[in-house]
Amino acid sequence: MDVGNVDEQPVGIDELLERVRAGYTRIEPQEAYEAAQSGQALLVDIRYAALRERDGLIPDALVVERNELEWRLDPQGSHRAPEATSHDLLVVVICNEGYASSLAAESLRRLGLHRATDLVGGFQAWRAEGLPVTSGAGAQA
């Protein structure tokens, strides 16, 4: 999906999110947890530091600031994280409530990470499901 075509009429954020999300299947918290536990998915937390400090961290999630996401997850990039091993990697992007992560997942998909998705409801849904959370402000990758 080309959400940045200059020939298109401007759209609001709600319509943009709808268009982006129509291009892939989002993942629910329990499914993401199970995929990560089995080594089939990489959870990537893009929340900013203040939210991580306030609400805690998902154990074993890779913390990457949103402005570094593409550079850290591009398997061909010179600044990639060690976990960014393949374009076939199932990457689950997690923001606070599941909005910014949709746009981030779309950006990763444009880089060729065709299995990139995001967590429905974000970190708040993860926590509401009673899935593991640790306290603290984890270091950046």
PDB file of N, CA and C in Angstrom, residues 24-99:
ATOM      1  N   TYR A  24      -2.059  -5.709   6.680  1.00  0.00           N
ATOM      2  CA  TYR A  24      -1.450  -6.806   7.433  1.00  0.00           C
ATOM      3  C   TYR A  24      -2.368  -7.221   8.568  1.00  0.00           C
ATOM      4  N   THR A  25      -2.039  -8.348   9.187  1.00  0.00           N
ATOM      5  CA  THR A  25      -2.816  -8.857  10.314  1.00  0.00           C
ATOM      6  C   THR A  25      -2.125  -8.470  11.610  1.00  0.00           C
ATOM      7  N   ARG A  26      -2.837  -7.789  12.470  1.00  0.00           N
ATOM      8  CA  ARG A  26      -2.306  -7.397  13.772  1.00  0.00           C
ATOM      9  C   ARG A  26      -2.360  -8.599  14.711  1.00  0.00           C
ATOM     10  N   ILE A  27      -1.634  -8.530  15.815  1.00  0.00           N
ATOM     11  CA  ILE A  27      -1.528  -9.671  16.718  1.00  0.00           C
ATOM     12  C   ILE A  27      -2.036  -9.286  18.114  1.00  0.00           C
ATOM     13  N   GLU A  28      -2.739 -10.205  18.738  1.00  0.00           N
ATOM     14  CA  GLU A  28      -3.266  -9.999  20.089  1.00  0.00           C
ATOM     15  C   GLU A  28      -2.172 -10.312  21.121  1.00  0.00           C
ATOM     16  N   PRO A  29      -2.288  -9.760  22.319  1.00  0.00           N
ATOM     17  CA  PRO A  29      -1.247  -9.954  23.337  1.00  0.00           C
ATOM     18  C   PRO A  29      -0.889 -11.407  23.641  1.00  0.00           C
ATOM     19  N   GLN A  30      -1.852 -12.258  23.858  1.00  0.00           N
ATOM     20  CA  GLN A  30      -1.552 -13.648  24.213  1.00  0.00           C
ATOM     21  C   GLN A  30      -0.814 -14.355  23.085  1.00  0.00           C
ATOM     22  N   GLU A  31      -1.238 -14.121  21.861  1.00  0.00           N
ATOM     23  CA  GLU A  31      -0.580 -14.731  20.706  1.00  0.00           C
ATOM     24  C   GLU A  31       0.858 -14.213  20.571  1.00  0.00           C
ATOM     25  N   ALA A  32       1.056 -12.930  20.801  1.00  0.00           N
ATOM     26  CA  ALA A  32       2.405 -12.355  20.740  1.00  0.00           C
ATOM     27  C   ALA A  32       3.293 -12.958  21.826  1.00  0.00           C
ATOM     28  N   TYR A  33       2.746 -13.102  23.015  1.00  0.00           N
ATOM     29  CA  TYR A  33       3.493 -13.682  24.129  1.00  0.00           C
ATOM     30  C   TYR A  33       3.942 -15.105  23.781  1.00  0.00           C
ATOM     31  N   GLU A  34       3.016 -15.907  23.293  1.00  0.00           N
ATOM     32  CA  GLU A  34       3.332 -17.293  22.949  1.00  0.00           C
ATOM     33  C   GLU A  34       4.363 -17.371  21.826  1.00  0.00           C
ATOM     34  N   ALA A  35       4.238 -16.498  20.826  1.00  0.00           N
ATOM     35  CA  ALA A  35       5.194 -16.500  19.719  1.00  0.00           C
ATOM     36  C   ALA A  35       6.590 -16.101  20.209  1.00  0.00           C
ATOM     37  N   ALA A  36       6.650 -15.135  21.097  1.00  0.00           N
ATOM     38  CA  ALA A  36       7.946 -14.715  21.646  1.00  0.00           C
ATOM     39  C   ALA A  36       8.542 -15.815  22.520  1.00  0.00           C
ATOM     40  N   GLN A  37       7.726 -16.442  23.331  1.00  0.00           N
ATOM     41  CA  GLN A  37       8.199 -17.509  24.216  1.00  0.00           C
ATOM     42  C   GLN A  37       8.767 -18.686  23.434  1.00  0.00           C
ATOM     43  N   SER A  38       8.182 -18.957  22.280  1.00  0.00           N
ATOM     44  CA  SER A  38       8.631 -20.088  21.467  1.00  0.00           C
ATOM     45  C   SER A  38       9.772 -19.704  20.516  1.00  0.00           C
ATOM     46  N   GLY A  39      10.209 -18.450  20.576  1.00  0.00           N
ATOM     47  CA  GLY A  39      11.292 -17.992  19.727  1.00  0.00           C
ATOM     48  C   GLY A  39      10.877 -17.681  18.301  1.00  0.00           C
ATOM     49  N   GLN A  40       9.584 -17.575  18.064  1.00  0.00           N
ATOM     50  CA  GLN A  40       9.084 -17.324  16.718  1.00  0.00           C
ATOM     51  C   GLN A  40       8.861 -15.848  16.422  1.00  0.00           C
ATOM     52  N   ALA A  41       8.977 -14.980  17.436  1.00  0.00           N
ATOM     53  CA  ALA A  41       8.726 -13.551  17.237  1.00  0.00           C
ATOM     54  C   ALA A  41       9.691 -12.724  18.063  1.00  0.00           C
ATOM     55  N   LEU A  42      10.005 -11.561  17.543  1.00  0.00           N
ATOM     56  CA  LEU A  42      10.795 -10.569  18.251  1.00  0.00           C
ATOM     57  C   LEU A  42       9.859  -9.444  18.654  1.00  0.00           C
ATOM     58  N   LEU A  43       9.715  -9.230  19.961  1.00  0.00           N
ATOM     59  CA  LEU A  43       8.905  -8.127  20.461  1.00  0.00           C
ATOM     60  C   LEU A  43       9.790  -6.891  20.512  1.00  0.00           C
ATOM     61  N   VAL A  44       9.282  -5.779  19.968  1.00  0.00           N
ATOM     62  CA  VAL A  44      10.052  -4.532  19.917  1.00  0.00           C
ATOM     63  C   VAL A  44       9.229  -3.412  20.543  1.00  0.00           C
ATOM     64  N   ASP A  45       9.713  -2.916  21.664  1.00  0.00           N
ATOM     65  CA  ASP A  45       9.038  -1.869  22.437  1.00  0.00           C
ATOM     66  C   ASP A  45       9.543  -0.509  21.977  1.00  0.00           C
ATOM     67  N   ILE A  46       8.659   0.298  21.383  1.00  0.00           N
ATOM     68  CA  ILE A  46       9.039   1.619  20.903  1.00  0.00           C
ATOM     69  C   ILE A  46       8.531   2.745  21.801  1.00  0.00           C
ATOM     70  N   ARG A  47       8.012   2.402  22.961  1.00  0.00           N
ATOM     71  CA  ARG A  47       7.525   3.450  23.867  1.00  0.00           C
ATOM     72  C   ARG A  47       8.682   4.324  24.334  1.00  0.00           C
ATOM     73  N   TYR A  48       8.392   5.569  24.609  1.00  0.00           N
ATOM     74  CA  TYR A  48       9.457   6.446  25.074  1.00  0.00           C
ATOM     75  C   TYR A  48       9.786   6.158  26.533  1.00  0.00           C
ATOM     76  N   ALA A  49      10.963   6.604  26.950  1.00  0.00           N
ATOM     77  CA  ALA A  49      11.535   6.246  28.251  1.00  0.00           C
ATOM     78  C   ALA A  49      10.611   6.520  29.423  1.00  0.00           C
ATOM     79  N   ALA A  50       9.919   7.631  29.418  1.00  0.00           N
ATOM     80  CA  ALA A  50       9.050   7.968  30.551  1.00  0.00           C
ATOM     81  C   ALA A  50       7.946   6.927  30.741  1.00  0.00           C
ATOM     82  N   LEU A  51       7.415   6.409  29.662  1.00  0.00           N
ATOM     83  CA  LEU A  51       6.378   5.369  29.775  1.00  0.00           C
ATOM     84  C   LEU A  51       6.975   4.053  30.259  1.00  0.00           C
ATOM     85  N   ARG A  52       8.163   3.731  29.781  1.00  0.00           N
ATOM     86  CA  ARG A  52       8.811   2.506  30.249  1.00  0.00           C
ATOM     87  C   ARG A  52       9.121   2.615  31.742  1.00  0.00           C
ATOM     88  N   GLU A  53       9.581   3.767  32.175  1.00  0.00           N
ATOM     89  CA  GLU A  53       9.882   3.982  33.594  1.00  0.00           C
ATOM     90  C   GLU A  53       8.620   3.908  34.436  1.00  0.00           C
ATOM     91  N   ARG A  54       7.546   4.497  33.943  1.00  0.00           N
ATOM     92  CA  ARG A  54       6.288   4.526  34.684  1.00  0.00           C
ATOM     93  C   ARG A  54       5.607   3.168  34.744  1.00  0.00           C
ATOM     94  N   ASP A  55       5.535   2.496  33.595  1.00  0.00           N
ATOM     95  CA  ASP A  55       4.704   1.297  33.487  1.00  0.00           C
ATOM     96  C   ASP A  55       5.468  -0.017  33.491  1.00  0.00           C
ATOM     97  N   GLY A  56       6.767   0.026  33.250  1.00  0.00           N
ATOM     98  CA  GLY A  56       7.560  -1.190  33.238  1.00  0.00           C
ATOM     99  C   GLY A  56       7.857  -1.672  31.831  1.00  0.00           C
ATOM    100  N   LEU A  57       8.467  -2.849  31.791  1.00  0.00           N
ATOM    101  CA  LEU A  57       8.946  -3.427  30.538  1.00  0.00           C
ATOM    102  C   LEU A  57       8.392  -4.821  30.324  1.00  0.00           C
ATOM    103  N   ILE A  58       8.339  -5.222  29.082  1.00  0.00           N
ATOM    104  CA  ILE A  58       8.022  -6.599  28.734  1.00  0.00           C
ATOM    105  C   ILE A  58       9.346  -7.354  28.745  1.00  0.00           C
ATOM    106  N   PRO A  59       9.459  -8.389  29.564  1.00  0.00           N
ATOM    107  CA  PRO A  59      10.728  -9.128  29.624  1.00  0.00           C
ATOM    108  C   PRO A  59      11.160  -9.617  28.235  1.00  0.00           C
ATOM    109  N   ASP A  60      12.432  -9.452  27.945  1.00  0.00           N
ATOM    110  CA  ASP A  60      13.059  -9.907  26.702  1.00  0.00           C
ATOM    111  C   ASP A  60      12.646  -9.131  25.459  1.00  0.00           C
ATOM    112  N   ALA A  61      11.815  -8.096  25.607  1.00  0.00           N
ATOM    113  CA  ALA A  61      11.495  -7.265  24.438  1.00  0.00           C
ATOM    114  C   ALA A  61      12.696  -6.382  24.128  1.00  0.00           C
ATOM    115  N   LEU A  62      12.952  -6.183  22.859  1.00  0.00           N
ATOM    116  CA  LEU A  62      14.000  -5.280  22.417  1.00  0.00           C
ATOM    117  C   LEU A  62      13.452  -3.860  22.511  1.00  0.00           C
ATOM    118  N   VAL A  63      14.135  -3.003  23.240  1.00  0.00           N
ATOM    119  CA  VAL A  63      13.717  -1.607  23.378  1.00  0.00           C
ATOM    120  C   VAL A  63      14.459  -0.786  22.330  1.00  0.00           C
ATOM    121  N   VAL A  64      13.681  -0.136  21.465  1.00  0.00           N
ATOM    122  CA  VAL A  64      14.243   0.698  20.408  1.00  0.00           C
ATOM    123  C   VAL A  64      13.407   1.971  20.329  1.00  0.00           C
ATOM    124  N   GLU A  65      14.043   3.102  20.483  1.00  0.00           N
ATOM    125  CA  GLU A  65      13.321   4.368  20.327  1.00  0.00           C
ATOM    126  C   GLU A  65      12.744   4.436  18.917  1.00  0.00           C
ATOM    127  N   ARG A  66      11.567   5.007  18.786  1.00  0.00           N
ATOM    128  CA  ARG A  66      10.880   5.038  17.491  1.00  0.00           C
ATOM    129  C   ARG A  66      11.739   5.658  16.396  1.00  0.00           C
ATOM    130  N   ASN A  67      12.480   6.706  16.713  1.00  0.00           N
ATOM    131  CA  ASN A  67      13.266   7.377  15.679  1.00  0.00           C
ATOM    132  C   ASN A  67      14.465   6.556  15.211  1.00  0.00           C
ATOM    133  N   GLU A  68      14.749   5.434  15.860  1.00  0.00           N
ATOM    134  CA  GLU A  68      15.843   4.557  15.452  1.00  0.00           C
ATOM    135  C   GLU A  68      15.352   3.228  14.884  1.00  0.00           C
ATOM    136  N   LEU A  69      14.059   3.016  14.876  1.00  0.00           N
ATOM    137  CA  LEU A  69      13.488   1.704  14.568  1.00  0.00           C
ATOM    138  C   LEU A  69      13.965   1.121  13.244  1.00  0.00           C
ATOM    139  N   GLU A  70      13.837   1.868  12.171  1.00  0.00           N
ATOM    140  CA  GLU A  70      14.192   1.338  10.858  1.00  0.00           C
ATOM    141  C   GLU A  70      15.680   0.997  10.780  1.00  0.00           C
ATOM    142  N   TRP A  71      16.512   1.824  11.365  1.00  0.00           N
ATOM    143  CA  TRP A  71      17.955   1.571  11.328  1.00  0.00           C
ATOM    144  C   TRP A  71      18.332   0.338  12.146  1.00  0.00           C
ATOM    145  N   ARG A  72      17.656   0.118  13.247  1.00  0.00           N
ATOM    146  CA  ARG A  72      17.980  -1.001  14.139  1.00  0.00           C
ATOM    147  C   ARG A  72      17.397  -2.326  13.652  1.00  0.00           C
ATOM    148  N   LEU A  73      16.296  -2.286  12.879  1.00  0.00           N
ATOM    149  CA  LEU A  73      15.630  -3.526  12.465  1.00  0.00           C
ATOM    150  C   LEU A  73      15.907  -3.925  11.023  1.00  0.00           C
ATOM    151  N   ASP A  74      16.555  -3.080  10.244  1.00  0.00           N
ATOM    152  CA  ASP A  74      16.883  -3.425   8.863  1.00  0.00           C
ATOM    153  C   ASP A  74      17.997  -4.476   8.862  1.00  0.00           C
ATOM    154  N   PRO A  75      17.694  -5.696   8.424  1.00  0.00           N
ATOM    155  CA  PRO A  75      18.708  -6.758   8.434  1.00  0.00           C
ATOM    156  C   PRO A  75      19.940  -6.433   7.590  1.00  0.00           C
ATOM    157  N   GLN A  76      19.809  -5.513   6.654  1.00  0.00           N
ATOM    158  CA  GLN A  76      20.930  -5.138   5.793  1.00  0.00           C
ATOM    159  C   GLN A  76      21.640  -3.884   6.297  1.00  0.00           C
ATOM    160  N   GLY A  77      21.119  -3.272   7.352  1.00  0.00           N
ATOM    161  CA  GLY A  77      21.644  -2.002   7.804  1.00  0.00           C
ATOM    162  C   GLY A  77      22.929  -2.108   8.603  1.00  0.00           C
ATOM    163  N   SER A  78      23.739  -1.087   8.507  1.00  0.00           N
ATOM    164  CA  SER A  78      25.010  -1.062   9.237  1.00  0.00           C
ATOM    165  C   SER A  78      24.811  -0.803  10.731  1.00  0.00           C
ATOM    166  N   HIS A  79      23.640  -0.329  11.138  1.00  0.00           N
ATOM    167  CA  HIS A  79      23.362  -0.040  12.542  1.00  0.00           C
ATOM    168  C   HIS A  79      22.329  -0.990  13.131  1.00  0.00           C
ATOM    169  N   ARG A  80      22.166  -2.133  12.496  1.00  0.00           N
ATOM    170  CA  ARG A  80      21.120  -3.063  12.931  1.00  0.00           C
ATOM    171  C   ARG A  80      21.427  -3.657  14.301  1.00  0.00           C
ATOM    172  N   ALA A  81      20.362  -3.990  15.001  1.00  0.00           N
ATOM    173  CA  ALA A  81      20.485  -4.720  16.263  1.00  0.00           C
ATOM    174  C   ALA A  81      20.836  -6.172  15.931  1.00  0.00           C
ATOM    175  N   PRO A  82      21.561  -6.857  16.799  1.00  0.00           N
ATOM    176  CA  PRO A  82      21.913  -8.261  16.542  1.00  0.00           C
ATOM    177  C   PRO A  82      20.690  -9.144  16.300  1.00  0.00           C
ATOM    178  N   GLU A  83      19.559  -8.785  16.866  1.00  0.00           N
ATOM    179  CA  GLU A  83      18.330  -9.574  16.716  1.00  0.00           C
ATOM    180  C   GLU A  83      17.723  -9.452  15.321  1.00  0.00           C
ATOM    181  N   ALA A  84      18.094  -8.423  14.565  1.00  0.00           N
ATOM    182  CA  ALA A  84      17.544  -8.181  13.224  1.00  0.00           C
ATOM    183  C   ALA A  84      18.270  -9.075  12.222  1.00  0.00           C
ATOM    184  N   THR A  85      17.879 -10.328  12.195  1.00  0.00           N
ATOM    185  CA  THR A  85      18.624 -11.339  11.450  1.00  0.00           C
ATOM    186  C   THR A  85      18.121 -11.607  10.037  1.00  0.00           C
ATOM    187  N   SER A  86      16.874 -11.246   9.733  1.00  0.00           N
ATOM    188  CA  SER A  86      16.296 -11.657   8.461  1.00  0.00           C
ATOM    189  C   SER A  86      15.076 -10.816   8.124  1.00  0.00           C
ATOM    190  N   HIS A  87      14.801 -10.688   6.832  1.00  0.00           N
ATOM    191  CA  HIS A  87      13.567 -10.035   6.406  1.00  0.00           C
ATOM    192  C   HIS A  87      12.352 -10.909   6.704  1.00  0.00           C
ATOM    193  N   ASP A  88      12.585 -12.169   7.018  1.00  0.00           N
ATOM    194  CA  ASP A  88      11.497 -13.100   7.321  1.00  0.00           C
ATOM    195  C   ASP A  88      11.136 -13.112   8.815  1.00  0.00           C
ATOM    196  N   LEU A  89      11.818 -12.313   9.590  1.00  0.00           N
ATOM    197  CA  LEU A  89      11.599 -12.256  11.032  1.00  0.00           C
ATOM    198  C   LEU A  89      10.200 -11.720  11.355  1.00  0.00           C
ATOM    199  N   LEU A  90       9.516 -12.385  12.265  1.00  0.00           N
ATOM    200  CA  LEU A  90       8.238 -11.881  12.754  1.00  0.00           C
ATOM    201  C   LEU A  90       8.541 -10.846  13.825  1.00  0.00           C
ATOM    202  N   VAL A  91       8.344  -9.580  13.487  1.00  0.00           N
ATOM    203  CA  VAL A  91       8.584  -8.469  14.401  1.00  0.00           C
ATOM    204  C   VAL A  91       7.229  -7.960  14.869  1.00  0.00           C
ATOM    205  N   VAL A  92       7.057  -7.881  16.191  1.00  0.00           N
ATOM    206  CA  VAL A  92       5.828  -7.347  16.769  1.00  0.00           C
ATOM    207  C   VAL A  92       6.182  -6.023  17.434  1.00  0.00           C
ATOM    208  N   VAL A  93       5.731  -4.933  16.832  1.00  0.00           N
ATOM    209  CA  VAL A  93       6.024  -3.599  17.353  1.00  0.00           C
ATOM    210  C   VAL A  93       4.993  -3.258  18.423  1.00  0.00           C
ATOM    211  N   ILE A  94       5.496  -2.721  19.541  1.00  0.00           N
ATOM    212  CA  ILE A  94       4.637  -2.411  20.679  1.00  0.00           C
ATOM    213  C   ILE A  94       4.818  -0.955  21.071  1.00  0.00           C
ATOM    214  N   CYS A  95       3.733  -0.204  21.064  1.00  0.00           N
ATOM    215  CA  CYS A  95       3.742   1.150  21.596  1.00  0.00           C
ATOM    216  C   CYS A  95       2.865   1.134  22.842  1.00  0.00           C
ATOM    217  N   ASN A  96       2.415   2.259  23.300  1.00  0.00           N
ATOM    218  CA  ASN A  96       1.642   2.291  24.533  1.00  0.00           C
ATOM    219  C   ASN A  96       0.238   1.723  24.370  1.00  0.00           C
ATOM    220  N   GLU A  97      -0.476   2.155  23.310  1.00  0.00           N
ATOM    221  CA  GLU A  97      -1.867   1.723  23.153  1.00  0.00           C
ATOM    222  C   GLU A  97      -2.192   1.126  21.785  1.00  0.00           C
ATOM    223  N   GLY A  98      -1.199   0.962  20.920  1.00  0.00           N
ATOM    224  CA  GLY A  98      -1.439   0.294  19.649  1.00  0.00           C
ATOM    225  C   GLY A  98      -1.779   1.200  18.482  1.00  0.00           C
ATOM    226  N   TYR A  99      -1.363   2.447  18.531  1.00  0.00           N
ATOM    227  CA  TYR A  99      -1.596   3.359  17.408  1.00  0.00           C
ATOM    228  C   TYR A  99      -0.295   3.649  16.663  1.00  0.00           C
TER     229      TYR A  99
END
